[in-house]
């Protein structure tokens, strides 16, 4: 790293960015007291345990123990090297780096194979788009899109293209540019014939939709047939750079609008995303031919708190929407579900009814999650039949029992009573019975969750109040004070008198801290954490830095901490001496046992007089 960016520049980069702003691009943060809190982006959780200190410019998760500064956050969240993180933060902080473009590009490098795969996709994406909009070969495909309601602006924005009706044009195109054929097969762009080992193009005579990762790199394609060819949509296979369970179509482009509106619209396919974008819904994303996954949810969790599900209106679409809503509800999102007339998908609806009606009546007119469930539960039931009617009421009540808000429950239970002319009191009585049953069946889980949530309600306090030996807490508090004041660090060194901390990691941090101050550095928690070259110690240090301590360290408090550190070593010695005395007595060496006993008495006296 030193060969690429000078340490002075690293310090300038650190000072130029606010960690709250950096993390705020990925995590919804809420200020509580002096710190900010949010849901940890590194592990799934419903109770915020992720803390960011604006004063110290560090973060710490009290659940999974992720910790560090702006550099480590970007490295962990994006999978970057330190060089890559430094370059990105320099861009955010408007810091000009004294490195040339090739060096910067090299810093943001990946494995050669991955790089070549992405380069090939990037090249083909531009080529396909050129064929569509600038050549006679792509004219029929362009006319098809325009007839379907696509605009040139939309075609350019999503870089839609066209693949020639040729078996080997792309193969020759890539080979001419020295891309390895085996690697291009692995990237899903060409296919190998079993009979003779020759290669042919995967996509032929199709409208091409590039698929990008969250960094904007094209990593795959979806090709739509122009005629009656099967399949209608041909997608790239999963490759080392493309995993559809982790990719949301249009995520990179929609990210800014999602953050601005604090809502994402989730579609089933990329055609719906593009159609919605033309209609002015620019915060849309879609899964890539797969059901919603935990990885998709984690990606969305970093951006928004609210999601509108807008799937097809057929039975399969409603089933998928119900499954997705359950997962998103479990993850803690606020959910609405957009409904359309039967048989229409969002693309069809927009073509038939126009952009304004789609925005106003479908997206803005979307249902609450409970209202959607009520409609969903009616499917397949003949409500004029008494048995189906009672089953439906029972299922709705079970869903109502899961609601937290009393007003919301009351609203829907009154609707139920009115629709079926059922006694409101009877419905309330049955709802109460269901609630009691549900509480009983999950009581143990609730108790476990209560313990977890109680521990994480106030992370800094809970982290500092874990049941630890007194010496352990004393060492942590000393380190926290020493990071704020070099004079305290050197005073602690003097008071220890050549003794060390009892916890190896604490002693290592103490040694780093002395070296940091001896090098002329001023107190700066974020800079000190970067000074440490051990990831484990960095995490421990970041956690300690967020411990709640007094602003000033009194002489009495300092004396008590030192006493706890030194006393523990003496207590260990007393324990060893007692074992030696016991062994001497066992061997009937009573003189030795008596001498050891005197040593124990002296050590016990010193416990009261230390410092």
Coordinates of C-alpha atoms in Angstrom, one line a residue:
X1 CA 0.0 0.0 0.0
X2 CA 2.8 2.4 0.9
X3 CA 4.2 2.0 -2.6
X4 CA 1.0 3.2 -4.1
X5 CA -0.5 5.9 -1.8
X6 CA 1.6 7.8 0.7
X7 CA 0.7 7.5 4.4
X8 CA 0.0 11.3 4.5
X9 CA -2.6 10.8 1.8
X10 CA -4.2 8.0 3.7
X11 CA -4.5 10.4 6.7
X12 CA -5.9 13.1 4.4
X13 CA -8.5 10.6 3.0
X14 CA -9.5 9.6 6.5
X15 CA -10.1 13.3 7.5
X16 CA -11.9 14.0 4.3
X17 CA -14.8 11.6 4.8
X18 CA -17.4 11.3 7.5
X19 CA -17.9 7.6 8.5
X20 CA -21.6 8.2 9.1
X21 CA -22.0 9.4 5.5
X22 CA -20.0 6.5 4.1
X23 CA -21.9 3.9 6.1
X24 CA -25.2 5.7 5.5
X25 CA -25.0 4.8 1.8
X26 CA -25.4 1.1 2.8
X27 CA -27.2 1.2 6.2
X28 CA -30.2 3.2 7.5
X29 CA -28.7 4.9 10.6
X30 CA -30.6 6.6 13.4
X31 CA -29.0 8.9 15.9
X32 CA -29.3 7.9 19.6
X33 CA -27.3 10.1 21.9
X34 CA -23.8 10.6 20.6
X35 CA -23.8 7.6 18.3
X36 CA -25.7 6.3 15.3
X37 CA -27.4 2.9 15.2
X38 CA -28.7 0.6 12.4
X39 CA -29.1 -3.0 11.3
X40 CA -25.8 -4.6 10.7
X41 CA -25.0 -5.1 7.0
X42 CA -22.8 -8.0 7.7
X43 CA -25.3 -10.4 9.3
X44 CA -29.1 -10.7 9.4
X45 CA -30.8 -9.1 12.3
X46 CA -34.1 -7.4 13.3
X47 CA -32.8 -5.4 16.3
X48 CA -30.2 -2.7 15.5
X49 CA -26.8 -3.7 17.0
X50 CA -24.6 -1.8 14.6
X51 CA -23.1 1.3 16.2
X52 CA -21.2 4.2 14.5
X53 CA -19.3 6.8 16.4
X54 CA -19.1 10.1 14.6
X55 CA -16.6 11.4 17.2
X56 CA -14.2 8.5 16.9
X57 CA -15.0 7.6 13.3
X58 CA -15.3 3.9 14.0
X59 CA -18.1 1.4 13.9
X60 CA -18.8 -1.8 15.8
X61 CA -21.5 -4.5 15.7
X62 CA -22.3 -5.9 19.1
X63 CA -23.8 -8.9 17.4
X64 CA -21.2 -10.3 15.0
X65 CA -18.3 -8.1 16.2
X66 CA -17.6 -6.5 12.9
X67 CA -15.6 -3.3 13.6
X68 CA -13.2 -0.8 12.2
X69 CA -13.0 2.5 10.3
X70 CA -14.1 3.8 6.9
X71 CA -11.4 1.8 5.1
X72 CA -12.3 -1.5 6.8
X73 CA -16.0 -0.9 6.2
X74 CA -15.5 -0.4 2.4
X75 CA -13.2 -3.4 2.3
X76 CA -15.7 -5.7 4.0
X77 CA -18.9 -4.5 2.4
X78 CA -17.5 -4.3 -1.2
X79 CA -14.9 -7.1 -0.9
X80 CA -12.2 -4.5 -1.9
X81 CA -8.5 -4.5 -1.1
X82 CA -7.1 -1.7 1.0
X83 CA -5.9 0.1 -2.2
X84 CA -9.4 -0.2 -3.7
X85 CA -11.0 1.1 -0.6
X86 CA -8.6 4.0 -0.4
X87 CA -9.2 5.0 -4.0
X88 CA -13.0 4.9 -3.5
X89 CA -12.9 7.0 -0.3
X90 CA -10.5 9.5 -2.0
X91 CA -13.2 9.9 -4.6
X92 CA -15.9 10.4 -2.0
X93 CA -13.7 12.9 -0.1
X94 CA -12.5 14.8 -3.2
X95 CA -8.9 14.0 -2.4
X96 CA -6.6 14.0 -5.4
X97 CA -4.3 11.0 -5.3
X98 CA -0.7 11.4 -6.6
X99 CA -0.9 8.1 -8.6
X100 CA -1.3 7.6 -12.3
X101 CA -4.3 6.1 -13.9
X102 CA -2.7 2.7 -14.7
X103 CA -1.6 2.4 -11.0
X104 CA -5.1 3.2 -9.8
X105 CA -6.6 0.7 -12.3
X106 CA -4.2 -1.9 -11.0
X107 CA -5.2 -1.2 -7.5
X108 CA -8.8 -2.0 -8.3
X109 CA -7.8 -5.2 -10.1
X110 CA -9.4 -8.6 -9.6
X111 CA -8.1 -12.0 -10.7
X112 CA -7.0 -12.1 -14.3
X113 CA -9.8 -14.6 -15.3
X114 CA -12.5 -12.6 -13.7
X115 CA -11.2 -9.4 -15.3
X116 CA -11.2 -11.0 -18.8
X117 CA -14.7 -12.4 -18.3
X118 CA -16.0 -8.9 -17.4
X119 CA -14.0 -7.3 -20.2
X120 CA -15.6 -9.7 -22.7
X121 CA -19.1 -8.9 -21.4
X122 CA -18.4 -5.2 -21.5
X123 CA -17.2 -5.4 -25.1
X124 CA -20.1 -7.5 -26.2
X125 CA -22.6 -5.3 -24.5
X126 CA -21.4 -2.3 -26.4
X127 CA -21.2 -4.3 -29.6
X128 CA -24.8 -5.7 -29.3
X129 CA -26.1 -2.2 -28.6
X130 CA -24.3 -0.9 -31.7
X131 CA -25.8 -3.6 -33.8
X132 CA -29.3 -2.8 -32.6
X133 CA -29.3 1.0 -33.0
X134 CA -26.8 1.6 -35.8
X135 CA -27.0 -1.3 -38.3
X136 CA -29.4 -2.8 -40.9
X137 CA -28.9 -6.2 -39.3
X138 CA -30.5 -4.9 -36.1
X139 CA -33.2 -2.8 -37.8
X140 CA -36.0 -5.4 -37.4
X141 CA -35.1 -5.9 -33.7
X142 CA -35.2 -2.1 -33.1
X143 CA -38.6 -1.8 -34.8
X144 CA -39.9 -4.7 -32.7
X145 CA -38.9 -2.8 -29.5
X146 CA -40.3 0.5 -30.7
X147 CA -43.6 -1.2 -31.5
X148 CA -43.6 -2.7 -28.0
X149 CA -43.4 0.8 -26.5
X150 CA -39.7 1.0 -25.9
X151 CA -38.2 4.5 -26.4
X152 CA -34.7 5.3 -27.7
X153 CA -34.0 6.9 -24.4
X154 CA -34.9 3.6 -22.6
X155 CA -32.9 1.5 -25.1
X156 CA -29.8 3.6 -24.5
X157 CA -30.3 3.8 -20.7
X158 CA -30.5 0.0 -20.3
X159 CA -28.0 -0.6 -23.2
X160 CA -30.4 -3.0 -24.9
X161 CA -28.8 -4.7 -27.9
X162 CA -29.1 -7.4 -30.6
X163 CA -27.2 -10.6 -31.3
X164 CA -26.7 -11.5 -34.9
X165 CA -28.3 -14.6 -36.4
X166 CA -25.0 -16.4 -36.7
X167 CA -23.5 -19.5 -35.2
X168 CA -20.0 -18.2 -34.7
X169 CA -19.8 -14.5 -35.1
X170 CA -19.3 -13.8 -31.4
X171 CA -16.8 -16.7 -31.1
X172 CA -14.7 -15.3 -33.9
X173 CA -15.1 -11.7 -32.5
X174 CA -13.8 -12.8 -29.1
X175 CA -11.0 -15.0 -30.5
X176 CA -9.8 -12.2 -32.7
X177 CA -9.3 -10.1 -29.6
X178 CA -7.3 -12.9 -27.9
X179 CA -9.9 -14.0 -25.3
X180 CA -9.2 -17.7 -24.3
X181 CA -12.0 -19.9 -25.7
X182 CA -12.2 -22.1 -22.6
X183 CA -12.5 -19.0 -20.4
X184 CA -15.3 -17.6 -22.6
X185 CA -17.1 -20.9 -22.4
X186 CA -16.8 -20.7 -18.6
X187 CA -18.2 -17.2 -18.8
X188 CA -21.3 -18.5 -20.6
X189 CA -20.8 -16.6 -23.8
X190 CA -20.0 -19.6 -26.1
X191 CA -20.8 -23.3 -26.0
X192 CA -18.6 -26.3 -26.8
X193 CA -19.9 -29.0 -29.2
X194 CA -19.4 -32.5 -27.8
X195 CA -19.0 -34.2 -31.1
X196 CA -16.0 -32.3 -32.4
X197 CA -15.0 -29.8 -29.6
X198 CA -15.7 -26.8 -31.7
X199 CA -17.5 -23.7 -30.3
X200 CA -20.6 -21.8 -31.2
X201 CA -22.4 -18.6 -29.9
X202 CA -24.9 -19.0 -27.1
X203 CA -27.0 -16.1 -28.2
X204 CA -28.3 -15.8 -31.8
X205 CA -30.9 -13.5 -33.3
X206 CA -32.1 -12.3 -30.0
X207 CA -32.7 -8.9 -28.3
X208 CA -30.0 -8.7 -25.7
X209 CA -30.5 -7.3 -22.2
X210 CA -27.2 -6.8 -20.2
X211 CA -27.2 -7.8 -16.6
X212 CA -25.0 -5.8 -14.3
X213 CA -23.6 -6.4 -10.8
X214 CA -23.9 -3.9 -8.0
X215 CA -20.8 -2.1 -9.2
X216 CA -22.1 -1.6 -12.7
X217 CA -20.1 -4.3 -14.4
X218 CA -21.9 -6.3 -17.1
X219 CA -21.7 -9.9 -16.0
X220 CA -24.4 -11.8 -18.0
X221 CA -27.1 -11.4 -20.6
X222 CA -30.7 -12.3 -21.1
X223 CA -31.7 -12.8 -24.8
X224 CA -35.3 -12.5 -25.9
X225 CA -36.4 -14.4 -29.0
X226 CA -37.9 -12.3 -31.8
X227 CA -40.0 -15.1 -33.3
X228 CA -41.4 -18.3 -31.9
X229 CA -38.1 -19.7 -30.8
X230 CA -37.8 -21.5 -27.5
X231 CA -37.0 -20.5 -25.0
X232 CA -38.6 -17.1 -25.2
X233 CA -35.9 -15.8 -22.8
X234 CA -32.4 -17.4 -22.9
X235 CA -30.3 -16.4 -19.9
X236 CA -26.6 -16.7 -19.3
X237 CA -25.8 -19.7 -17.1
X238 CA -24.4 -19.2 -13.6
X239 CA -20.7 -18.5 -13.9
X240 CA -17.9 -17.4 -11.6
X241 CA -19.0 -13.8 -12.1
X242 CA -22.8 -14.3 -12.2
X243 CA -24.9 -15.8 -9.4
X244 CA -28.5 -15.0 -9.9
X245 CA -29.4 -15.6 -6.3
X246 CA -27.2 -12.6 -5.5
X247 CA -28.1 -10.3 -8.3
X248 CA -31.0 -7.8 -8.5
X249 CA -31.5 -6.5 -12.0
X250 CA -31.1 -2.6 -12.2
X251 CA -29.9 -2.4 -8.6
X252 CA -26.9 -0.2 -9.5
X253 CA -29.0 2.2 -11.5
X254 CA -31.9 2.3 -9.1
X255 CA -29.8 2.7 -5.9
X256 CA -29.9 6.5 -5.8
X257 CA -33.7 6.6 -6.3
X258 CA -34.2 3.9 -3.7
X259 CA -32.2 5.8 -1.2
X260 CA -34.0 9.1 -2.1
X261 CA -37.5 7.6 -1.8
X262 CA -36.7 5.1 0.9
X263 CA -38.6 2.5 -1.0
X264 CA -37.9 -0.1 -3.6
X265 CA -40.3 -1.7 -6.1
X266 CA -39.7 -5.4 -6.6
X267 CA -40.6 -6.9 -9.9
X268 CA -40.4 -10.4 -11.2
X269 CA -38.5 -9.7 -14.4
X270 CA -36.3 -7.2 -16.1
X271 CA -38.9 -6.3 -18.8
X272 CA -41.2 -5.1 -16.1
X273 CA -38.4 -3.0 -14.6
X274 CA -37.7 -1.3 -17.9
X275 CA -41.4 -0.7 -18.6
X276 CA -41.8 0.8 -15.1
X277 CA -38.8 3.0 -15.6
X278 CA -40.3 4.4 -18.8
X279 CA -43.5 5.0 -16.7
X280 CA -41.5 7.1 -14.2
X281 CA -40.9 4.4 -11.6
X282 CA -37.1 4.6 -11.3
X283 CA -36.6 2.6 -8.1
X284 CA -37.5 -0.8 -9.5
X285 CA -35.4 -3.9 -9.3
X286 CA -36.1 -7.5 -10.2
X287 CA -34.9 -11.0 -9.4
X288 CA -33.3 -12.9 -12.3
X289 CA -35.6 -15.8 -13.0
X290 CA -35.4 -17.0 -9.4
X291 CA -37.3 -16.7 -6.2
X292 CA -36.4 -14.0 -3.7
X293 CA -33.3 -15.1 -1.7
X294 CA -31.7 -14.1 1.6
X295 CA -28.9 -12.6 -0.4
X296 CA -31.4 -10.4 -2.3
X297 CA -33.0 -9.3 1.0
X298 CA -29.6 -8.5 2.5
X299 CA -28.8 -6.3 -0.5
X300 CA -32.1 -4.4 -0.2
X301 CA -31.7 -4.1 3.6
X302 CA -28.7 -1.9 3.1
X303 CA -30.8 0.6 1.0
X304 CA -34.4 0.8 2.1
X305 CA -36.9 0.1 4.8
X306 CA -40.0 -0.2 2.6
X307 CA -40.7 -2.4 -0.4
X308 CA -43.6 -2.5 -2.8
X309 CA -44.0 -5.9 -4.4
X310 CA -45.3 -5.7 -8.0
X311 CA -45.6 -9.2 -9.5
X312 CA -47.7 -10.6 -12.3
X313 CA -51.4 -10.9 -11.5
X314 CA -51.7 -14.6 -12.5
X315 CA -51.8 -17.4 -9.9
X316 CA -48.1 -18.0 -10.1
X317 CA -47.4 -14.3 -9.6
X318 CA -49.7 -14.1 -6.5
X319 CA -48.1 -17.2 -5.0
X320 CA -44.6 -15.7 -5.6
X321 CA -45.8 -12.4 -4.1
X322 CA -47.1 -14.2 -1.0
X323 CA -43.8 -16.0 -0.5
X324 CA -41.8 -12.9 -1.0
X325 CA -43.9 -10.9 1.4
X326 CA -43.4 -13.5 4.1
X327 CA -39.7 -13.3 3.7
X328 CA -39.6 -9.5 3.6
X329 CA -41.9 -9.2 6.6
X330 CA -39.7 -11.6 8.6
X331 CA -36.7 -9.4 7.7
X332 CA -38.5 -6.3 9.1
X333 CA -39.4 -4.4 5.9
X334 CA -42.6 -2.3 5.6
X335 CA -44.4 -4.0 2.8
X336 CA -47.1 -3.0 0.3
X337 CA -48.3 -5.1 -2.6
X338 CA -49.4 -3.7 -6.0
X339 CA -52.3 -5.4 -7.6
X340 CA -53.3 -5.4 -11.3
X341 CA -56.2 -6.8 -13.3
X342 CA -56.0 -10.6 -13.9
X343 CA -53.8 -11.8 -16.7
X344 CA -51.6 -8.7 -16.9
X345 CA -48.0 -8.2 -16.0
X346 CA -46.7 -4.7 -15.3
X347 CA -45.3 -4.4 -18.9
X348 CA -48.7 -5.3 -20.4
X349 CA -50.5 -3.0 -18.0
X350 CA -48.4 0.0 -18.9
X351 CA -48.9 -0.6 -22.6
X352 CA -52.6 -1.0 -22.2
X353 CA -53.3 1.8 -19.7
X354 CA -50.4 4.2 -19.8
X355 CA -47.7 5.4 -17.4
X356 CA -49.8 7.7 -15.3
X357 CA -52.4 5.1 -14.4
X358 CA -49.7 2.6 -13.5
X359 CA -48.1 5.1 -11.1
X360 CA -51.3 6.3 -9.6
X361 CA -53.5 3.3 -9.5
X362 CA -51.0 0.4 -9.2
X363 CA -47.9 1.6 -7.4
X364 CA -49.4 4.5 -5.3
X365 CA -52.6 2.5 -4.9
X366 CA -50.9 -0.6 -3.6
X367 CA -52.3 -2.6 -0.7
X368 CA -51.0 -3.0 2.8
X369 CA -49.6 -6.4 3.5
X370 CA -52.6 -7.5 5.5
X371 CA -55.1 -6.3 2.9
X372 CA -53.1 -8.4 0.3
X373 CA -53.2 -11.4 2.6
X374 CA -57.0 -11.1 3.0
X375 CA -57.4 -11.2 -0.8
X376 CA -54.8 -14.0 -1.2
X377 CA -56.6 -16.2 1.3
X378 CA -59.8 -16.0 -0.7
X379 CA -58.2 -17.8 -3.6
X380 CA -59.8 -21.2 -4.3
X381 CA -62.5 -20.8 -1.8
X382 CA -66.3 -20.7 -2.4
X383 CA -67.3 -18.2 0.2
X384 CA -71.0 -19.0 -0.2
X385 CA -70.1 -22.5 1.1
X386 CA -70.3 -22.5 4.9
X387 CA -67.2 -24.7 5.3
X388 CA -65.0 -22.6 3.1
X389 CA -66.4 -19.4 4.7
X390 CA -65.5 -20.6 8.2
X391 CA -62.0 -21.8 7.0
X392 CA -61.4 -18.4 5.4
X393 CA -62.4 -16.5 8.6
X394 CA -60.1 -18.7 10.7
X395 CA -57.2 -18.1 8.3
X396 CA -57.7 -14.4 8.3
X397 CA -57.9 -14.3 12.1
X398 CA -54.6 -16.2 12.3
X399 CA -53.0 -13.6 10.2
X400 CA -54.6 -10.8 12.2
X401 CA -53.1 -12.4 15.4
X402 CA -49.7 -11.7 14.0
X403 CA -50.3 -7.9 13.8
X404 CA -48.8 -5.6 16.5
X405 CA -51.0 -2.6 16.1
X406 CA -54.3 -2.8 17.9
X407 CA -55.9 -0.2 15.6
X408 CA -55.0 -2.2 12.5
X409 CA -56.4 -5.4 14.0
X410 CA -59.6 -3.6 14.9
X411 CA -60.0 -2.2 11.4
X412 CA -59.8 -5.6 9.7
X413 CA -61.8 -7.5 12.2
X414 CA -64.7 -5.0 11.8
X415 CA -64.5 -5.5 8.0
X416 CA -64.7 -9.2 8.5
X417 CA -67.7 -8.9 10.9
X418 CA -69.5 -6.6 8.4
X419 CA -68.8 -8.7 5.3
X420 CA -70.0 -12.0 6.8
X421 CA -72.6 -10.7 9.3
X422 CA -70.7 -12.3 12.1
X423 CA -70.8 -11.0 15.7
X424 CA -67.8 -8.7 16.4
X425 CA -67.6 -10.0 19.9
X426 CA -67.4 -13.6 18.7
X427 CA -64.6 -12.7 16.3
X428 CA -62.7 -10.9 19.0
X429 CA -63.1 -13.9 21.3
X430 CA -61.8 -16.3 18.7
X431 CA -58.9 -13.9 17.8
X432 CA -57.9 -13.7 21.5
X433 CA -57.9 -17.5 21.7
X434 CA -55.7 -17.8 18.7
X435 CA -53.3 -15.2 20.1
X436 CA -53.1 -17.1 23.4
X437 CA -52.3 -20.3 21.5
X438 CA -49.7 -18.6 19.4
X439 CA -48.1 -17.1 22.4
X440 CA -47.9 -20.4 24.1
X441 CA -46.4 -22.2 21.2
X442 CA -43.6 -19.7 20.7
X443 CA -43.0 -18.8 24.4
X444 CA -39.5 -20.2 24.5
X445 CA -38.5 -18.5 21.3
X446 CA -39.9 -15.3 22.6
X447 CA -37.9 -15.6 25.8
X448 CA -34.7 -16.2 23.7
X449 CA -35.4 -13.2 21.5
X450 CA -36.2 -11.1 24.5
X451 CA -32.8 -11.9 26.0
X452 CA -31.1 -11.0 22.7
X453 CA -33.1 -7.8 22.2
X454 CA -32.6 -6.7 25.8
X455 CA -28.8 -7.2 25.3
X456 CA -28.8 -5.1 22.1
X457 CA -31.2 -2.3 23.0
X458 CA -28.3 -0.2 24.1
X459 CA -25.3 -1.8 22.6
X460 CA -22.5 0.3 24.1
X461 CA -23.8 -0.1 27.6
X462 CA -24.4 -3.8 27.2
X463 CA -21.0 -4.4 25.6
X464 CA -19.3 -2.7 28.5
X465 CA -21.4 -4.5 31.1
X466 CA -20.8 -8.0 30.0
X467 CA -19.9 -10.2 33.0
X468 CA -16.1 -10.0 32.9
X469 CA -13.5 -10.3 35.6
X470 CA -12.7 -6.9 37.2
X471 CA -9.2 -6.9 35.8
X472 CA -10.6 -7.4 32.3
X473 CA -12.9 -4.4 32.5
X474 CA -10.2 -2.3 34.1
X475 CA -7.8 -3.1 31.2
X476 CA -10.4 -2.2 28.6
X477 CA -11.3 1.1 30.3
X478 CA -7.6 2.0 30.6
X479 CA -7.1 1.3 26.9
X480 CA -10.2 3.5 26.1
X481 CA -8.8 6.4 28.1
X482 CA -5.3 5.9 26.7
X483 CA -6.5 6.2 23.1
X484 CA -7.8 9.6 24.0
X485 CA -4.7 10.9 25.8
X486 CA -1.0 10.1 25.3
X487 CA 0.0 11.4 28.7
X488 CA -2.4 8.8 30.3
X489 CA -0.8 6.0 28.2
X490 CA 2.7 6.8 29.4
X491 CA 1.5 7.3 33.0
X492 CA -0.1 3.8 32.9
X493 CA 3.2 2.4 31.5
X494 CA 5.0 3.9 34.5
X495 CA 2.5 2.7 37.1
X496 CA 2.6 -0.9 35.8
X497 CA 6.3 -0.9 36.5
X498 CA 7.3 -3.4 34.0
X499 CA 4.2 -5.6 34.5
X500 CA 1.9 -6.3 31.6
X501 CA -1.8 -6.5 31.0
X502 CA -3.3 -9.9 31.8
X503 CA -5.1 -10.3 28.5
X504 CA -2.7 -10.9 25.6
X505 CA -4.8 -8.9 23.1
X506 CA -5.0 -6.0 25.5
X507 CA -1.2 -6.0 26.0
X508 CA -0.7 -6.1 22.2
X509 CA -3.0 -3.1 21.8
X510 CA -1.2 -1.3 24.6
X511 CA 2.2 -1.9 22.9
X512 CA 0.8 -0.6 19.6
X513 CA -0.6 2.4 21.4
X514 CA 2.8 3.3 22.9
X515 CA 4.5 2.9 19.6
X516 CA 1.8 5.1 18.0
X517 CA 2.4 7.9 20.4
X518 CA 6.2 7.5 20.4
X519 CA 6.0 8.0 16.6
X520 CA 4.6 11.5 17.2
X521 CA 1.0 10.8 16.3
X522 CA -1.8 12.7 18.1
X523 CA -4.8 10.9 19.7
X524 CA -7.1 9.8 16.9
X525 CA -9.1 6.6 17.4
X526 CA -9.7 5.9 13.7
X527 CA -6.0 6.6 12.8
X528 CA -4.8 4.4 15.6
X529 CA -7.0 1.5 14.5
X530 CA -5.5 1.8 11.0
X531 CA -2.0 1.9 12.6
X532 CA -2.7 -1.6 14.0
X533 CA -1.8 -4.3 11.3
X534 CA -3.8 -7.2 12.9
X535 CA -7.5 -7.5 12.0
X536 CA -8.4 -9.2 15.2
X537 CA -6.8 -6.5 17.3
X538 CA -8.5 -3.8 15.2
X539 CA -11.9 -5.3 15.9
X540 CA -11.2 -5.5 19.7
X541 CA -9.8 -2.0 19.7
X542 CA -12.9 -0.6 17.9
X543 CA -15.2 -2.4 20.4
X544 CA -13.2 -1.0 23.3
X545 CA -13.3 2.5 21.8
X546 CA -17.1 2.5 22.0
X547 CA -17.2 1.6 25.7
X548 CA -18.9 4.3 27.7
X549 CA -16.3 5.9 30.1
X550 CA -16.0 9.1 32.0
X551 CA -14.8 12.1 30.0
X552 CA -12.0 12.7 32.6
X553 CA -9.9 10.0 34.3
X554 CA -9.5 10.8 38.0
X555 CA -6.4 9.8 40.0
X556 CA -8.6 7.5 42.1
X557 CA -10.2 5.8 39.1
X558 CA -6.7 5.3 37.5
X559 CA -5.4 3.9 40.8
X560 CA -8.3 1.5 41.1
X561 CA -7.8 0.3 37.5
X562 CA -4.1 -0.3 38.0
X563 CA -4.8 -2.1 41.3
X564 CA -7.2 -4.5 39.5
X565 CA -4.6 -5.2 36.8
X566 CA -1.8 -5.9 39.2
X567 CA -3.9 -7.7 41.8
X568 CA -5.0 -10.3 39.3
X569 CA -1.4 -11.3 38.7
X570 CA -0.9 -11.5 42.5
X571 CA -4.0 -13.6 42.8
X572 CA -2.7 -16.0 40.2
X573 CA 0.6 -16.2 42.2
X574 CA -1.4 -16.8 45.4
X575 CA -3.2 -19.6 43.6
X576 CA 0.0 -21.2 42.5
X577 CA 1.6 -20.8 46.0
X578 CA -1.4 -22.5 47.6
X579 CA -1.0 -25.4 45.2
X580 CA 2.7 -25.6 46.1
X581 CA 1.9 -25.5 49.8
X582 CA -0.6 -28.3 49.4
X583 CA 2.0 -30.4 47.6
X584 CA 4.6 -29.7 50.3
X585 CA 2.1 -30.8 53.0
X586 CA 1.4 -33.9 50.9
X587 CA 5.0 -34.7 50.9
X588 CA 5.2 -33.9 54.7
X589 CA 7.7 -31.1 54.1
X590 CA 6.1 -28.9 56.7
X591 CA 8.9 -26.3 56.9
X592 CA 8.6 -25.6 53.2
X593 CA 4.8 -25.4 53.5
X594 CA 5.2 -22.9 56.4
X595 CA 7.6 -20.7 54.3
X596 CA 5.2 -20.8 51.4
X597 CA 2.3 -19.9 53.8
X598 CA 4.3 -16.8 54.8
X599 CA 4.7 -15.8 51.2
X600 CA 1.0 -16.2 50.6
X601 CA 0.2 -13.9 53.6
X602 CA 2.6 -11.2 52.3
X603 CA 0.9 -11.4 48.8
X604 CA -2.5 -11.2 50.3
X605 CA -1.5 -8.1 52.3
X606 CA -0.1 -6.5 49.1
X607 CA -3.5 -6.9 47.5
X608 CA -4.8 -4.1 49.8
X609 CA -1.8 -1.8 49.4
X610 CA -1.1 -1.9 45.6
X611 CA -0.6 1.6 44.1

